[in-house]
Coordinates of C-alpha atoms in Angstrom, one line a residue:
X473 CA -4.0 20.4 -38.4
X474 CA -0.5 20.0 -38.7
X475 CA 1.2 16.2 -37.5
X476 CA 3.1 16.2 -34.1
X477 CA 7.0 15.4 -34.8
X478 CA 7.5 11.5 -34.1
X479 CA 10.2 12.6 -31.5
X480 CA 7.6 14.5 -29.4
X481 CA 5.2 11.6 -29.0
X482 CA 4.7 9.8 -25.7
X483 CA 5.7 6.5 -25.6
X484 CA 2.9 4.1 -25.0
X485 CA 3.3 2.8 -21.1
X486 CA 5.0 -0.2 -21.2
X487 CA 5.9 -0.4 -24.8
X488 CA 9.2 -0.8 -23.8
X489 CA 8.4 -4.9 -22.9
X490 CA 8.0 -5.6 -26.5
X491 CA 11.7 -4.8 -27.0
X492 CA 13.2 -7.4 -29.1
X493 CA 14.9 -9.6 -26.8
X494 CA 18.2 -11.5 -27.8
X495 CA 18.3 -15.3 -27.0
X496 CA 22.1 -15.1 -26.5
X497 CA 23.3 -14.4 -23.0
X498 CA 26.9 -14.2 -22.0
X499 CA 28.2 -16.5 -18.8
X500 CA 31.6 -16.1 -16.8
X501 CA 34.5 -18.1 -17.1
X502 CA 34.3 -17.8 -13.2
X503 CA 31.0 -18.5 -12.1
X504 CA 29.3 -20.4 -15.2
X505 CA 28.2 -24.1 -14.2
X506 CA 27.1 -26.8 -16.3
X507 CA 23.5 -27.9 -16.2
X508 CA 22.1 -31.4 -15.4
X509 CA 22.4 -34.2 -17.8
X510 CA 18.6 -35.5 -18.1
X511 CA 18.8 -38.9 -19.1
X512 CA 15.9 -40.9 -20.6
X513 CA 18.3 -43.9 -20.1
X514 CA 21.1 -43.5 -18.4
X515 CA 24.2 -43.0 -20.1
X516 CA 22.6 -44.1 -23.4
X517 CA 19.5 -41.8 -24.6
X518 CA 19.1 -38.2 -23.3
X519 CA 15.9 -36.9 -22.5
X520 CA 15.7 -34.8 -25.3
X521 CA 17.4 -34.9 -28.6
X522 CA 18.2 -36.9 -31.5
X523 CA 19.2 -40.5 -31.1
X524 CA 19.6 -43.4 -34.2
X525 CA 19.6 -47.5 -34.0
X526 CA 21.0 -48.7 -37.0
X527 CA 21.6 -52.4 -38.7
X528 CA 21.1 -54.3 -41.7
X529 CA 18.7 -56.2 -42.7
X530 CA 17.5 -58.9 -40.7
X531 CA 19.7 -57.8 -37.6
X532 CA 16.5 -57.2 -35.5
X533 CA 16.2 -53.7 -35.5
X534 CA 12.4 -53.2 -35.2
X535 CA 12.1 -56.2 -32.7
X536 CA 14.8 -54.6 -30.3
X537 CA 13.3 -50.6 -30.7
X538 CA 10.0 -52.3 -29.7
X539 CA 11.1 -54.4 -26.8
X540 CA 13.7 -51.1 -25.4
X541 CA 10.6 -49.1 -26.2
X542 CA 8.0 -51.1 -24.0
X543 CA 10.9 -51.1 -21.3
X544 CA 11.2 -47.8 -21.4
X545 CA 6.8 -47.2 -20.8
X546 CA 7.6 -49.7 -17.6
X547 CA 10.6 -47.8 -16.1
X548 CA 12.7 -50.9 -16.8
X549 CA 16.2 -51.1 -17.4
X550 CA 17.1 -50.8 -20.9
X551 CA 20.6 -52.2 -22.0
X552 CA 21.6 -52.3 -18.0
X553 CA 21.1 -48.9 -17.8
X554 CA 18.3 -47.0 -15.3
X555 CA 15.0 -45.8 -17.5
X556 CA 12.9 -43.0 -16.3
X557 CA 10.2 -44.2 -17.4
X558 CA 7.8 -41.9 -20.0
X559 CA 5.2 -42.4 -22.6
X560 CA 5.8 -43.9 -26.2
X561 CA 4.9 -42.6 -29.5
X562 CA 5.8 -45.3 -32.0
X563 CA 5.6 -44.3 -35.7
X564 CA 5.9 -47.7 -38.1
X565 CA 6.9 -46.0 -41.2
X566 CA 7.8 -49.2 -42.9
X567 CA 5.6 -52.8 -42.9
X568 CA 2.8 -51.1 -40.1
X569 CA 1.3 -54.6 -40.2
X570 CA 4.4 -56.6 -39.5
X571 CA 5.3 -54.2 -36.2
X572 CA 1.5 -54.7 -35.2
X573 CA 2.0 -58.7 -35.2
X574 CA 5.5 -58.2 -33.1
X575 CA 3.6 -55.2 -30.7
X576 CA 1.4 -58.4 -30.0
X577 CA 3.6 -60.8 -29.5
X578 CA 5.3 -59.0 -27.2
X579 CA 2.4 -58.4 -25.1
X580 CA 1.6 -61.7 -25.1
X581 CA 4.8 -62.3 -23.6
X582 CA 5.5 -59.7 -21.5
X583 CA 2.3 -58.0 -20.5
X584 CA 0.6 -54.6 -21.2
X585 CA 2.1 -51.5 -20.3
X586 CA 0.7 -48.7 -17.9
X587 CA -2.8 -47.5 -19.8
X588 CA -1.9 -44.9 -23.0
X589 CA 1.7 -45.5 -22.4
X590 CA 2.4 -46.5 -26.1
X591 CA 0.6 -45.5 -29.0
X592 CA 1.3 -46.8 -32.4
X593 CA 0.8 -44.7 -36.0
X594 CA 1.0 -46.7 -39.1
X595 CA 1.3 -44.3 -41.7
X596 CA 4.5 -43.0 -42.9
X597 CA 5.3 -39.4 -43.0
X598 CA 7.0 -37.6 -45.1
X599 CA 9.9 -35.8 -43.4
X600 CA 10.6 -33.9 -46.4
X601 CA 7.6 -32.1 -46.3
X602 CA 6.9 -29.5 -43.3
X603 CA 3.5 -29.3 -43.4
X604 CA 3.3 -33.3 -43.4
X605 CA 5.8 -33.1 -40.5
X606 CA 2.9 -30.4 -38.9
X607 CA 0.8 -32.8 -39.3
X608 CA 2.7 -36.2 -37.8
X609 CA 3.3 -33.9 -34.8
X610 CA -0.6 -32.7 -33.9
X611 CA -1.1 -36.2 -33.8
X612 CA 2.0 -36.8 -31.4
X613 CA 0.8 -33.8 -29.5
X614 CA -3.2 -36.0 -29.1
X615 CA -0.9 -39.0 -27.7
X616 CA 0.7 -36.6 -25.6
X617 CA -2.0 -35.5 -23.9
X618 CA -4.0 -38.4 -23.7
X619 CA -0.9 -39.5 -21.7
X620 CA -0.7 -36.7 -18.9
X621 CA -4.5 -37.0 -18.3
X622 CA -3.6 -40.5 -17.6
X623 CA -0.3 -39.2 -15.3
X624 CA 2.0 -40.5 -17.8
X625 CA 4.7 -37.6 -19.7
X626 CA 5.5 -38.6 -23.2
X627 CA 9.2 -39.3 -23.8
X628 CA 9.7 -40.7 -26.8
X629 CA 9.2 -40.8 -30.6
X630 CA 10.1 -43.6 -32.4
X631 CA 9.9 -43.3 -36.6
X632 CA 10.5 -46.6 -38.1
X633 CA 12.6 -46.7 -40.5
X634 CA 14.4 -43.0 -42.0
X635 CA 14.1 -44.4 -45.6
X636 CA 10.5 -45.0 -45.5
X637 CA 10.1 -41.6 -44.3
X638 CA 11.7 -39.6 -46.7
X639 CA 10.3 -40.1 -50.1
X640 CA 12.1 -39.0 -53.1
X641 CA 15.4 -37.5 -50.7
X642 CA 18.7 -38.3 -51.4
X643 CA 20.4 -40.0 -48.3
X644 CA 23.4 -39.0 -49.3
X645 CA 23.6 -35.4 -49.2
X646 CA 23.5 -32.9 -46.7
X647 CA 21.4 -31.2 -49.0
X648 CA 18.4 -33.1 -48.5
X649 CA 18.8 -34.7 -45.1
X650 CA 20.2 -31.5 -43.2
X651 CA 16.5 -30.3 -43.3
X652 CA 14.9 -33.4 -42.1
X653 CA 17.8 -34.0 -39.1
X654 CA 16.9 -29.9 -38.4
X655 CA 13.3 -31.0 -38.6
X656 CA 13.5 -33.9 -36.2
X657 CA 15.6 -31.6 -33.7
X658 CA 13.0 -29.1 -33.4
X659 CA 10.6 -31.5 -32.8
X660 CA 12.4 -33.0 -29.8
X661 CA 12.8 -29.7 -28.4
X662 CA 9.1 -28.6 -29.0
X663 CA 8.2 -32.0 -27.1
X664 CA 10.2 -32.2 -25.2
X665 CA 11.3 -36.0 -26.1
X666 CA 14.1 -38.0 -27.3
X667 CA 13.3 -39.2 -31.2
X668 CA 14.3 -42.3 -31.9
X669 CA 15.1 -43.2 -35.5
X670 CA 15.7 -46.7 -36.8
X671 CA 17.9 -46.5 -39.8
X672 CA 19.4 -49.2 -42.9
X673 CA 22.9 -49.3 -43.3
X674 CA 24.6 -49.6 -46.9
X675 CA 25.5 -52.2 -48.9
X676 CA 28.3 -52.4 -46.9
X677 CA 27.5 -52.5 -43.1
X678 CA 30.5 -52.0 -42.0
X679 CA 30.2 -48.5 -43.4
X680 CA 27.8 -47.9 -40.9
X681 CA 24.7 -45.8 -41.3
X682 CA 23.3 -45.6 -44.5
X683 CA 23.5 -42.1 -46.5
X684 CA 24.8 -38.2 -45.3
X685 CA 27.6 -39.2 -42.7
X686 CA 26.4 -35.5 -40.7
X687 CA 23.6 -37.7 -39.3
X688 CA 26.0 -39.7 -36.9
X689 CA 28.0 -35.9 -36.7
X690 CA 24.5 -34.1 -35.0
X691 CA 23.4 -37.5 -33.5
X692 CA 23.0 -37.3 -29.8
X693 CA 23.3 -41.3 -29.6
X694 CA 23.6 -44.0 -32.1
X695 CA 23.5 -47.9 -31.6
X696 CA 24.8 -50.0 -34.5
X697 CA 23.9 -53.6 -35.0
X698 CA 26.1 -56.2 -36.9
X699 CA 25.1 -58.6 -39.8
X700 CA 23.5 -61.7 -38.4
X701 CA 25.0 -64.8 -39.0
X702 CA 23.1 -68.2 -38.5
X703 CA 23.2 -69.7 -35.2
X704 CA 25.0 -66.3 -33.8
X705 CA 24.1 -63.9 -31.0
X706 CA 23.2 -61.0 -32.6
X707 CA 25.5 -57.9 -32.2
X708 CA 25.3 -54.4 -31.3
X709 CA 27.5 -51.9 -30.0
X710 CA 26.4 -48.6 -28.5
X711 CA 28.6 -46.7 -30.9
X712 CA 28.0 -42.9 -29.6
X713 CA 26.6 -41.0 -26.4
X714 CA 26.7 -37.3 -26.4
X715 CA 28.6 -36.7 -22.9
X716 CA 27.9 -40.3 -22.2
X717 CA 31.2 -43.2 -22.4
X718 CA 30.2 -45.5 -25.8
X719 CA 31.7 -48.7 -27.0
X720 CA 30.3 -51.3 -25.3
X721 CA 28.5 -54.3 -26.9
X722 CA 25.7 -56.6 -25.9
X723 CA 24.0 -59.6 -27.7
X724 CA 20.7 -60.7 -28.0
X725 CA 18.6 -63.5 -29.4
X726 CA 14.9 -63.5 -31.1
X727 CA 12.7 -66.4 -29.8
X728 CA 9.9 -67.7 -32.4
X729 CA 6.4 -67.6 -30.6
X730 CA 3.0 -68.2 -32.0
X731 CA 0.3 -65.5 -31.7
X732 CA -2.4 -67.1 -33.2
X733 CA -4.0 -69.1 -36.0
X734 CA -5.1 -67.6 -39.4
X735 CA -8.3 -68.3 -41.3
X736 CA -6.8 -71.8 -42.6
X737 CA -5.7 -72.8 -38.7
X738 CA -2.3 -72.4 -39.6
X739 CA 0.3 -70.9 -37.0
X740 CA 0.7 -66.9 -36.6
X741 CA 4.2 -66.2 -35.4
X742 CA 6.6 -63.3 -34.4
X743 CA 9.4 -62.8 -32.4
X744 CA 10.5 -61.4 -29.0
X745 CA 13.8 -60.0 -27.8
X746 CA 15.6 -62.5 -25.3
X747 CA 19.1 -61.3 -23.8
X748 CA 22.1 -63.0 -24.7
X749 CA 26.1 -63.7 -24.0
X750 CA 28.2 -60.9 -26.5
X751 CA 30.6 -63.8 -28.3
X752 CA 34.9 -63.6 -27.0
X753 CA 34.9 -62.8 -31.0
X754 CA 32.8 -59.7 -30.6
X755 CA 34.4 -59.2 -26.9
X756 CA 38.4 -59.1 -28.9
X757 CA 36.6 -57.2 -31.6
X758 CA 36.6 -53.8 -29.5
X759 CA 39.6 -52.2 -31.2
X760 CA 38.2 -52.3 -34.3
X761 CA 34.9 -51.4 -33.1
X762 CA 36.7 -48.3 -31.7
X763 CA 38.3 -48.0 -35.4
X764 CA 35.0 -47.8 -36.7
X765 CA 33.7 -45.2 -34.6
X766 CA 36.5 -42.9 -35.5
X767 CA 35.7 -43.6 -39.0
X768 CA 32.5 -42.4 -38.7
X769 CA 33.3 -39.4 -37.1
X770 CA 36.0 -38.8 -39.5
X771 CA 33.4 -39.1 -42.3
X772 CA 31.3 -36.6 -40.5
X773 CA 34.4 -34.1 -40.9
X774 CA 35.0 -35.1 -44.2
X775 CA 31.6 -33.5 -45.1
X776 CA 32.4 -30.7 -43.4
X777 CA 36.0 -29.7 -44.8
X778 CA 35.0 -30.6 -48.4
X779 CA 32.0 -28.6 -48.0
X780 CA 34.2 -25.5 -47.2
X781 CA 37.6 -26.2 -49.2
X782 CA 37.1 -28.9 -51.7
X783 CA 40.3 -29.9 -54.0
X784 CA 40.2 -31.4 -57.3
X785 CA 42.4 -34.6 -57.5
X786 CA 45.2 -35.2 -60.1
X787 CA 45.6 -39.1 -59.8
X788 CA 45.3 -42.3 -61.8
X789 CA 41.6 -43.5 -61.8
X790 CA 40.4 -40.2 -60.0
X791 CA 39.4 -37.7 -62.4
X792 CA 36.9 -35.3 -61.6
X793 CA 37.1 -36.4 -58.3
X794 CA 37.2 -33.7 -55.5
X795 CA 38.7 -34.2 -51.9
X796 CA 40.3 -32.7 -49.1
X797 CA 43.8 -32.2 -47.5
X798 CA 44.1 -34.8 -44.7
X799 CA 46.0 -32.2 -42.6
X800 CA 42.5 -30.6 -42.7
X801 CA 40.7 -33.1 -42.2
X802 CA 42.6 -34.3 -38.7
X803 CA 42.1 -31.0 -37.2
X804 CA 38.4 -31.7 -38.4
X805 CA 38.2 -35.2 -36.7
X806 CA 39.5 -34.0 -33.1
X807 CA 36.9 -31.2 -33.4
X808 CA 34.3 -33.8 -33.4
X809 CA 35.9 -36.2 -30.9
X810 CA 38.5 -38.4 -32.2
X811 CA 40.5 -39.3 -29.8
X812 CA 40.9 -37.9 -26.1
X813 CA 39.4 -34.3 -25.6
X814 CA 41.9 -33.1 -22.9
X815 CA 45.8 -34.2 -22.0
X816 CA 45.5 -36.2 -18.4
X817 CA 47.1 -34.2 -15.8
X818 CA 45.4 -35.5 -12.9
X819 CA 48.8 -37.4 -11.9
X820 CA 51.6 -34.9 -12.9
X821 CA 53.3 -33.6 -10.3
X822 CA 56.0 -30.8 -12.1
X823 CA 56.3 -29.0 -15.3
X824 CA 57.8 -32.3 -17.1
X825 CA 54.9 -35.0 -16.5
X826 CA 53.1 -32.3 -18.0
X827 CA 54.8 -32.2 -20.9
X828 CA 54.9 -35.9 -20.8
X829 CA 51.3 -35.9 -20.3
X830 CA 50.3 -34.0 -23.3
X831 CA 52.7 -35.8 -25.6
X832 CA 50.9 -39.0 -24.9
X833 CA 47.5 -37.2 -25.3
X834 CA 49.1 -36.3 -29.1
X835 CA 50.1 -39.4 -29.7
X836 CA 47.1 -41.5 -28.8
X837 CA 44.7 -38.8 -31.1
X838 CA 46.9 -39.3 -33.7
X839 CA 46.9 -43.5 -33.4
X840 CA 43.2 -43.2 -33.1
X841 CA 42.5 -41.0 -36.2
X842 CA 45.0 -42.9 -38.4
X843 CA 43.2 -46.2 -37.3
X844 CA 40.1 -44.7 -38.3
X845 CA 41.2 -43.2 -41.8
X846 CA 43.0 -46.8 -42.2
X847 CA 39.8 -48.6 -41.0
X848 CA 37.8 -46.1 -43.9
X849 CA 40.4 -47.2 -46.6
X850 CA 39.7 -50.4 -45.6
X851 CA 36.2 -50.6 -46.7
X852 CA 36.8 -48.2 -49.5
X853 CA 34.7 -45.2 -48.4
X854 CA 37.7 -43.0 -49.1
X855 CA 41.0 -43.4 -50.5
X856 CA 44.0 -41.5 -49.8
X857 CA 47.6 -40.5 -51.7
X858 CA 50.4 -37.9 -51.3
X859 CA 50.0 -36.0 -54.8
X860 CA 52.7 -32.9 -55.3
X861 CA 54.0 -33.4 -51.4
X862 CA 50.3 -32.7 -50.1
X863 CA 48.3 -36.1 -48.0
X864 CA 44.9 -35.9 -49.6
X865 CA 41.5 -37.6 -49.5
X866 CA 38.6 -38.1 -51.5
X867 CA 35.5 -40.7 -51.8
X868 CA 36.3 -42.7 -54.9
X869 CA 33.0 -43.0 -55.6
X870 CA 31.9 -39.4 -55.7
X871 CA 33.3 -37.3 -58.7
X872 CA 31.4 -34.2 -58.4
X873 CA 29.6 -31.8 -56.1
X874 CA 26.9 -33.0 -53.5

């Protein structure tokens, strides 16, 4: 018996469902609209997405995330800011015992939160791995639904800190940490939560986050706390808010209380979070806060141009050193958001405020890009010269490929 031609064949009824459909869809100019913002605090973290609090050492990282945290299981402000409140998933990465003593203390001091609200996991994953990642996330996905059959949706996971959870990676290149960023982002989008990473900075904390600057780049909200100083208010500065206003700082204080006593009757103690006034130092501190900011977005361009059209610099005490033209680099910078988006027309009346307008919208990217390249010379994260008529810009501590 001889085979039917494949053209003559009936097509199976309804075959045609399991057509490959494209996830792209085109929208009008005309008609498109923009979605709602979902917030899972207002104007600081979204609902879903990536989202970093970063400090050094002793700045009170972990004892802020946990106190924000229970705030945010309670529907309480957070920062000034409305909370919807959600479930907590709180992953203590690094010293599991030492979060456990200040989860205590502040329950001792504030009170419980609703029933499975907040559930704590003291191992550290490896983010480097995806099947330990797979792993982290069934357990995530138990919280989770212990949490709706309680009435409570899960909104948050918290991984304390991103060193302790990625063994053996290099922070500084995109190389290792573009997969573990990709992996977190997938995660908040499976979830359907915001992940909250608390993160070191350098050696130098004014360089901001520690490692890959395309981590502040795809964040989708980064807080930054300063160095504390003893007998200061502690500092931090809500740095970035994807389609949210950033720059505004706040202060806080940690209280010494005592949870217990310890097999010899000595005092247990911790610390809780108590509000406090942001310094008039901090307060005229803004424009260079604002510097900063740039800087880290220019960073986060940096990586991108030299990624894509690397030069190799001809100047005293940079051989082998590669960098980028700075003309390249600006175009970069406003890409990202330095500087104003769009000129301000909302008050020109003819063709000349106009023009007027968008001159002044020039002008103020350019002042806020070269105060953010100055404020990066500054602390020696990159270093610039005109070689052969040509601005360029490399990292003078990085003489070869990432």
């Amino acid at each position: 018996m001889s085979a039917e031609p494949i053209s003559t064949l009936a097509a199976f009824p309804g075959v045609e469902t399991f057509a490959k459909r494209s996830k792209y869809r085109l929208e009008d100019f005309n008609s498109l609209k923009a979605g709602t913002s979902l917030w899972r605090v207002k104007g600081l973290w979204p609902a879903v997405g990536v989202c970093f609090l970063g400090g050094p050492s002793m700045s009170g990282k972990s004892f802020l995330a946990t106190d924000m945290l229970a705030k945010v299981c309670r529907g309480e402000p957070v920062l000034g800011r409305k909370a919807i409140a959600a479930g907590v998933v709180y992953v203590g990465a690094e010293d599991a015992n030492g979060l456990r003593l200040r989860i205590e203390g502040l329950r001792q001091e504030t009170g419980p939160v609703p029933d499975a609200a907040f559930r704590f996991i003291g191992q550290a994953p490896d983010l480097t791995d995806p099947d330990d990642v797979a792993d982290m996330r069934d357990a995530i996905l138990d919280a989770k639904a212990d949490m709706e059959s309680g009435g409570m949706a899960l909104g948050v996971v918290c991984i304390d800190t991103m060193s302790a959870s990625i063994p053996g990676a290099d922070e500084n290149t995109a190389k290792d940490m573009s997969p573990v960023l990709h992996r977190l982002q997938e995660m908040a989008e499976e979830l359907g939560v915001m992940v909250l990473m608390v993160a070191h900075t350098g050696k130098n904390a004014d360089a901001g986050l520690r490692g890959w600057s395309g981590l502040l780049a795809n964040a989708d909200g980064l807080i930054m706390l300063d160095a504390f100083e003893d007998g200061a208010s502690r500092i931090g500065t809500v740095v970035k808010v994807k389609n949210g206003p950033a720059g505004d700082q706040f202060a806080f204080g940690l209280r010494s209380i005592v949870t217990g006593q310890d097999a010899d009757g000595d005092d247990v103690t911790t610390c809780i979070v108590e509000p406090g006034e942001v310094p008039e130092r901090a307060r005229a501190g803004r424009t260079a806060t604002k510097a900063g900011q740039s800087g880290e977005l220019i960073m986060a361009a940096f990586d991108r141009v030299w990624n894509r059209a690397r030069l190799q610099i001809s100047a005293p005490g940079a051989e082998g050193a590669l960098g980028v033209e700075v003309a390249d680099l600006r175009n970069e910078a406003y890409g990202l958001g330095v500087g104003p988006t769009d000129p301000d027309y909302s008050e020109c009346v003819g063709e000349a405020d106009k023009a007027k307008a968008k001159r002044k919208w020039q002008d103020q990217r350019k002042a806020d890009f070269d105060r953010g390249l100055a404020h990066l010379t500054a602390t020696k994260r990159l270093r610039t010269e005109v070689i052969g008529g040509v601005r360029l810009a490399w990292e003078p501590n990085k003489r070869s490929p990432r």
